[in-house]
Short mmCIF file of C-alpha atoms in Angstrom, two decimals:
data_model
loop_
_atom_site.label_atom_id
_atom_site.label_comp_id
_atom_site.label_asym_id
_atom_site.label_seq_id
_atom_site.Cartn_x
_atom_site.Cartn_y
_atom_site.Cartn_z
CA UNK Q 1 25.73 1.63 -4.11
CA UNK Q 2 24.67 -1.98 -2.91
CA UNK Q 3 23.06 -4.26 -5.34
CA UNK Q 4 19.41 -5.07 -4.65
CA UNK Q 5 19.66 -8.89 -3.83
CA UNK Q 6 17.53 -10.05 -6.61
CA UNK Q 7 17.70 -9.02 -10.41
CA UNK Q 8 13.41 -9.43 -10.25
CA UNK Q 9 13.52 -7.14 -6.85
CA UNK Q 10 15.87 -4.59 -9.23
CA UNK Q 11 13.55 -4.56 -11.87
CA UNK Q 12 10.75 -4.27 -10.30
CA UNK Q 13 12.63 -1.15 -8.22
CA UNK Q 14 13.32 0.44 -11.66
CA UNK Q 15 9.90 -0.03 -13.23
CA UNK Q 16 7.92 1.66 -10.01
CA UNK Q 17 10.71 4.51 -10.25
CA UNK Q 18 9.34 4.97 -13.55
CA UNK Q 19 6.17 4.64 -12.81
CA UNK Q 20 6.32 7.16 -9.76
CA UNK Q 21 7.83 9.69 -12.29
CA UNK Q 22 4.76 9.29 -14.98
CA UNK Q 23 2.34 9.94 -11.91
CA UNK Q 24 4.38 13.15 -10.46
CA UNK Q 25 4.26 14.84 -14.03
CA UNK Q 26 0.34 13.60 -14.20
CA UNK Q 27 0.65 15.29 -10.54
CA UNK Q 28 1.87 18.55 -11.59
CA UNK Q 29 -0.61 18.82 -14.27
CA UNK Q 30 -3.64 17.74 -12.73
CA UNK Q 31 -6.08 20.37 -13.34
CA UNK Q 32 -6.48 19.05 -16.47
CA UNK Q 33 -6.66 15.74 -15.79
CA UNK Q 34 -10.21 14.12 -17.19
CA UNK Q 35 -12.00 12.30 -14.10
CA UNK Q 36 -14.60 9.59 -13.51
CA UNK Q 37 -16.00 8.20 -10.36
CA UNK Q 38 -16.28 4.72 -9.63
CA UNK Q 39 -18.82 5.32 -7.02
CA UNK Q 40 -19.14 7.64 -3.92
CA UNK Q 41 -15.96 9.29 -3.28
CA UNK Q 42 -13.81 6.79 -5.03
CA UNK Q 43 -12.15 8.06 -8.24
CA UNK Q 44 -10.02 7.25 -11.25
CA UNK Q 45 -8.11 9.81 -13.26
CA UNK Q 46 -6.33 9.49 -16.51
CA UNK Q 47 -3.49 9.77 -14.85
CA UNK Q 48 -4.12 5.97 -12.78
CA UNK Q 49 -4.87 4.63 -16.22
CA UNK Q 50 -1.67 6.06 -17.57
CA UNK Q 51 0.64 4.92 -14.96
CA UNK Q 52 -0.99 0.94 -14.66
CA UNK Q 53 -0.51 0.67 -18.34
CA UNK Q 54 3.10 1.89 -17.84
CA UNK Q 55 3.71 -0.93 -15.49
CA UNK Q 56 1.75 -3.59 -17.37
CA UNK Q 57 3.96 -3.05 -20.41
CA UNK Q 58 7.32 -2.88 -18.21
CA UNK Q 59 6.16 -6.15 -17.12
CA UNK Q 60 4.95 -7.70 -19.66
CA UNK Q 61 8.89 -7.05 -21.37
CA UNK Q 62 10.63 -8.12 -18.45
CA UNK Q 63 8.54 -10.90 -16.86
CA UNK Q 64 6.05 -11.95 -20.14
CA UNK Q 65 4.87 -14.91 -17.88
CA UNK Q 66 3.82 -13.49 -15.13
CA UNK Q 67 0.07 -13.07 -14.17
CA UNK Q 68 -1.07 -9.08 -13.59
CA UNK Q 69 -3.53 -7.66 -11.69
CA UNK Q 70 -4.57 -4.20 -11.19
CA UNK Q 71 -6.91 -1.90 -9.44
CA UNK Q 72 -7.52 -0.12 -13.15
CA UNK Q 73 -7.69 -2.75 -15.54
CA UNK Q 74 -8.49 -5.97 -13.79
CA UNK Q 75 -7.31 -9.54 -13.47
CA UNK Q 76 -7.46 -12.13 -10.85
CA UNK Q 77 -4.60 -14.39 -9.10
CA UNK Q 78 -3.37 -17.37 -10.78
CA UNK Q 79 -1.88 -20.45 -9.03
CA UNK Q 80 2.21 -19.19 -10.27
CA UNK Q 81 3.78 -15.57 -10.13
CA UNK Q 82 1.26 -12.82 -9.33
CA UNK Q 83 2.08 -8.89 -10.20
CA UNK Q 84 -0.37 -6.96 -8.42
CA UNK Q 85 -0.58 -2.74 -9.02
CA UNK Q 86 -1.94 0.14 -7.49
CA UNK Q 87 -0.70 2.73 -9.59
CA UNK Q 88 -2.13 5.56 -7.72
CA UNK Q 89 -3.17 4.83 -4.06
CA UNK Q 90 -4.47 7.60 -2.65
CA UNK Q 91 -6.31 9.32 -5.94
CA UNK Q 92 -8.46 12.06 -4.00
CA UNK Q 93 -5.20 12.85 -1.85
CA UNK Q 94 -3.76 13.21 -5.44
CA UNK Q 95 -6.66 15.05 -7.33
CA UNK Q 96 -6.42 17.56 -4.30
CA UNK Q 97 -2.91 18.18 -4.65
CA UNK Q 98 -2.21 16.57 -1.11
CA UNK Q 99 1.54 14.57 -0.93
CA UNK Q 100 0.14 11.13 0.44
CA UNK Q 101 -0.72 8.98 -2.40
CA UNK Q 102 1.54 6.44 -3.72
CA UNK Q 103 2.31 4.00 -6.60
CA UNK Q 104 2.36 0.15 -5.24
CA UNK Q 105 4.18 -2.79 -6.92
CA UNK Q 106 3.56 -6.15 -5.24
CA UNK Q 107 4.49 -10.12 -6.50
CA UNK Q 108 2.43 -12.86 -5.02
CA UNK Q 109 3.36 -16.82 -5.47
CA UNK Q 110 -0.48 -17.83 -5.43
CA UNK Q 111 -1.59 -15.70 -2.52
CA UNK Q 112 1.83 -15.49 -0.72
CA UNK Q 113 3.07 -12.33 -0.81
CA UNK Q 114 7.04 -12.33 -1.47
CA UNK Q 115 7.93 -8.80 -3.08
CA UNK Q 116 7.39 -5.40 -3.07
CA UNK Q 117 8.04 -2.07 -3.91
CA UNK Q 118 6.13 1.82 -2.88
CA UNK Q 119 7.09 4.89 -4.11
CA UNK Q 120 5.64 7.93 -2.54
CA UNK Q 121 6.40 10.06 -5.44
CA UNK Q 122 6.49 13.82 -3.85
CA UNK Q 123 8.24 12.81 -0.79
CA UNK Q 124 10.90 11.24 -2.98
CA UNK Q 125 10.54 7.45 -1.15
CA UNK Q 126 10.88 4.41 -2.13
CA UNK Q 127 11.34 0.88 -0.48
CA UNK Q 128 11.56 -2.24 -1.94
CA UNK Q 129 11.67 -5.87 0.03
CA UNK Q 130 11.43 -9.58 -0.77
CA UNK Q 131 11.34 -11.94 1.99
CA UNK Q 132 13.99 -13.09 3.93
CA UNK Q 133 16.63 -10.49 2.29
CA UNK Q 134 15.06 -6.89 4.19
CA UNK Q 135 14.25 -3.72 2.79
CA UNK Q 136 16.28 -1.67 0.64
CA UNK Q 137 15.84 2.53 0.47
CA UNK Q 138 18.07 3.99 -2.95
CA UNK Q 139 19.78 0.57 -3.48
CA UNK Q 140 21.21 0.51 0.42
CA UNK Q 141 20.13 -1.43 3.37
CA UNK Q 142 17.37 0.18 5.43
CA UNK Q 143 16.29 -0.13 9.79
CA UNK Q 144 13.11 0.58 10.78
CA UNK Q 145 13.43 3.74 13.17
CA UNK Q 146 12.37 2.33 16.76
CA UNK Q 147 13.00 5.58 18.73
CA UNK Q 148 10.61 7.09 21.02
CA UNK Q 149 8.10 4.09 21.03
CA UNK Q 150 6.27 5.22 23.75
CA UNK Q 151 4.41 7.90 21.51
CA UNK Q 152 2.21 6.02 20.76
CA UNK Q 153 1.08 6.72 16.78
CA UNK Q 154 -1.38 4.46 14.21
CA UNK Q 155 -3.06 4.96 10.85
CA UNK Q 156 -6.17 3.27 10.60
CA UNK Q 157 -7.44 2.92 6.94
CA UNK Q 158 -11.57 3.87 6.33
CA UNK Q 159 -13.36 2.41 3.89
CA UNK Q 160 -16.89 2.81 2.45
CA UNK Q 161 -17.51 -0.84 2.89
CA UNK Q 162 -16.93 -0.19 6.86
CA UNK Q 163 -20.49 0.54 8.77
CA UNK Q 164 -19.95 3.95 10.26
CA UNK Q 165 -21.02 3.00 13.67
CA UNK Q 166 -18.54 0.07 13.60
CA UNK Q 167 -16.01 2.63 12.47
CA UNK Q 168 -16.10 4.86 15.23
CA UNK Q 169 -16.08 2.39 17.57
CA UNK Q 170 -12.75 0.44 16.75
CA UNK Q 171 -11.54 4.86 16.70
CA UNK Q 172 -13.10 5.28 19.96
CA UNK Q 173 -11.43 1.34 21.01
CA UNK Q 174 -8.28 2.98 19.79
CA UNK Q 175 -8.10 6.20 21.20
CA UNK Q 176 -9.50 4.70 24.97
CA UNK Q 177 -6.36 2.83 24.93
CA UNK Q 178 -4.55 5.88 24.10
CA UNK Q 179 -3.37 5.54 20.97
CA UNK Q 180 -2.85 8.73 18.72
CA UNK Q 181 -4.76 8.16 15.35
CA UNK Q 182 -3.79 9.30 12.00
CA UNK Q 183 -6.17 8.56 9.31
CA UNK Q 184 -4.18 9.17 5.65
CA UNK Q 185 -7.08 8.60 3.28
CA UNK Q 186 -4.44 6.37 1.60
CA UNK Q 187 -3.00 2.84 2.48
CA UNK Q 188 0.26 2.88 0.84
CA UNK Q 189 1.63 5.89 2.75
CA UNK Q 190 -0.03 4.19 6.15
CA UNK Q 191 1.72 1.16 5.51
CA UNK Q 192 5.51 2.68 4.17
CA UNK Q 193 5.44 5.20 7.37
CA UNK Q 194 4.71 2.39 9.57
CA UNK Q 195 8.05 0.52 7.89
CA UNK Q 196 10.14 3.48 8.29
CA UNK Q 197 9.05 3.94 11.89
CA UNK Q 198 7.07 7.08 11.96
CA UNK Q 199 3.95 5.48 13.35
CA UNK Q 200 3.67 2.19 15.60
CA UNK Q 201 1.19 0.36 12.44
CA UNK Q 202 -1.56 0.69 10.13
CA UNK Q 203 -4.62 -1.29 10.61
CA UNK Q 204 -7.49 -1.63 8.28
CA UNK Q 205 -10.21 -4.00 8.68
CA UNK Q 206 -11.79 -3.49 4.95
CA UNK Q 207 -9.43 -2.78 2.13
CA UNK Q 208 -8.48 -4.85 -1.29
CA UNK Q 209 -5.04 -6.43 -2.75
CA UNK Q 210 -3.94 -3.73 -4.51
CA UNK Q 211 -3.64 -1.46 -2.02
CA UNK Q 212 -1.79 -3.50 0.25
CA UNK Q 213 -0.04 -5.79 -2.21
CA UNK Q 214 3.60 -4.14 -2.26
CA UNK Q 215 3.16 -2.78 1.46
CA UNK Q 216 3.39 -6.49 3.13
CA UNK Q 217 6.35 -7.70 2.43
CA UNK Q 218 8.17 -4.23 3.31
CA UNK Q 219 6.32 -4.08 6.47
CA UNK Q 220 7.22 -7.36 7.72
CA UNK Q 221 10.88 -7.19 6.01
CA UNK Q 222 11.45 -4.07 8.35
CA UNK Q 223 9.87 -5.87 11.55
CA UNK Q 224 6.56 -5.57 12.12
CA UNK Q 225 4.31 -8.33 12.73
CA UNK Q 226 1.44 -8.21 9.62
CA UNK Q 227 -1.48 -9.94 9.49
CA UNK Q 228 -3.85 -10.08 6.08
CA UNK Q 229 -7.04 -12.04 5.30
CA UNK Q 230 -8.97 -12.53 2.15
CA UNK Q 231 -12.85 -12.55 3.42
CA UNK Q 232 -14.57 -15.51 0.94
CA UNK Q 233 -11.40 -15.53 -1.58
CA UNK Q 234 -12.08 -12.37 -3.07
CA UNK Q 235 -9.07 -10.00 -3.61
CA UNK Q 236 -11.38 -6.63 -3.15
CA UNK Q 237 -12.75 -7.36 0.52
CA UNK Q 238 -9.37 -7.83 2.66
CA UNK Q 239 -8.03 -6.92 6.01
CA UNK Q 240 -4.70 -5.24 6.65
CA UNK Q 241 -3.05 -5.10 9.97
CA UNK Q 242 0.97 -4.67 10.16
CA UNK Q 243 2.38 -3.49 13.17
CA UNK Q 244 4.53 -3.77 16.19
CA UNK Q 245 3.85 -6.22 18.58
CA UNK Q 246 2.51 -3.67 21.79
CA UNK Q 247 0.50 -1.82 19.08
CA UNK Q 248 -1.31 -5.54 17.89
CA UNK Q 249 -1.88 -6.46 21.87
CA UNK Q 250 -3.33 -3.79 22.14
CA UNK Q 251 -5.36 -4.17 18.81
CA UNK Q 252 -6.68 -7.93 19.42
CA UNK Q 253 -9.58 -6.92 22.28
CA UNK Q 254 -11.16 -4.44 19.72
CA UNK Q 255 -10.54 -6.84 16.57
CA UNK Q 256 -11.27 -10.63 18.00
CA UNK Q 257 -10.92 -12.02 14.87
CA UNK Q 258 -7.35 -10.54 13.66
CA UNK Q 259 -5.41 -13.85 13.38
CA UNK Q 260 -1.50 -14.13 13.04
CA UNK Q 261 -0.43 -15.22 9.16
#
């Protein structure tokens, strides 16, 4: 088996395998999971809380420096080495037994995104990247799939922060150019099956850190060109876009402001 080219992008491999095995037993037991709601349609289980403080701790022994952040328990970047989780993306996919949801691992220098790592736990995938060195599937080497381009396939990411009628117009934008839309209810598994090929790109005009943290640097790793924007500074009202480059032409008219990183 190849080495992963970093002992930081090993660890962090081994601590969201972990992490992704926590949430499928959580998974497989979920009916008596205790529940809360953060507000409309947005959940958090026991089983998020479990899995973040897995990671936290994992961290904490391996990189005891290093600044966290977490959808669950908080935190905000630091100037150095920035661990950002999402241990379950996707938690109403999850709570209603659905396979899309995921557990996200990313490491930002400041607000530079350099690592990452998704597991999408009942599919049995996992890709880790780090810039410059490509992404890595079970240890080996992995290529984006680029067949059949011309079907022409994108998950765009909702939000309840996104005006309905603004919404279903950059749907409508999307589908007028004739673009196939998936919507996945979950960014990590938009993101990962853009980087393995199965769809052209995800776009999402409101999202936060932690759910696109560990899905930039695989994205762009594998080829895509990805775009992200902080709006005022503030890690919970972002803007996702990784894609290929016809599928971001085509993007630009509907989204003026999506700039290139």
């Amino acid at each position: 088996m190849t080495a992963l080219p970093s002992h930081r992008l090993a660890i962090a491999g081994h601590i969201v395998a972990e992490a992704a095995e926590l949430a499928l037993w959580h998974f497989s037991r979920r009916a008596e999971l205790r529940l809360d709601s953060k507000r409309s349609q947005d959940f958090v289980s026991e089983a998020d809380m479990a899995v973040e403080r897995l990671i936290r701790d994992r961290l904490q022994q391996h990189f005891p420096d290093d600044n966290v952040v977490g959808e669950e328990l908080g935190g905000e970047l630091g100037p150095g080495a920035n661990w950002v989780i999402d241990p379950i993306d996707g938690t109403a996919n999850f709570l209603r037994g659905s396979p899309l949801w995921g557990v996200s691992l990313g490491l930002l220098e400041g607000q530079k995104p350099v690592l990452g790592v998704v597991a999408l736990p009942v599919l049995t995938e996992l890709l880790a990247a780090e810039t410059g060195q490509g992404v890595f599937s079970k240890g080996q080497p992995f290529v984006r799939d680029s067949r059949f381009d011309e079907v022409k396939m994108v998950s765009l990411g909702d939000s309840a922060d996104d005006r309905l009628q603004d919404a279903a117009a950059f749907y409508q934008g999307l589908r007028g150019a004739e673009w196939s839309v998936e919507c996945y209810r979950c960014t990590t598994v938009g993101m990962l099956f853009a980087a393995k090929g199965l769809i052209d790109g995800h776009l999402q005009r409101r999202t936060t850190l932690w759910d696109i943290a560990g899905g930039l640097v695989i994205c762009a790793e594998a080829g895509l060109e990805v775009t992200h924007a902080f709006r005022d500074g503030d890690i919970r009202h972002m803007s996702v876009a990784a894609g290929t480059a016809s599928l971001l032409d085509a993007v630009r008219p509907l989204w003026p402001n999506l700039q290139p990183c």
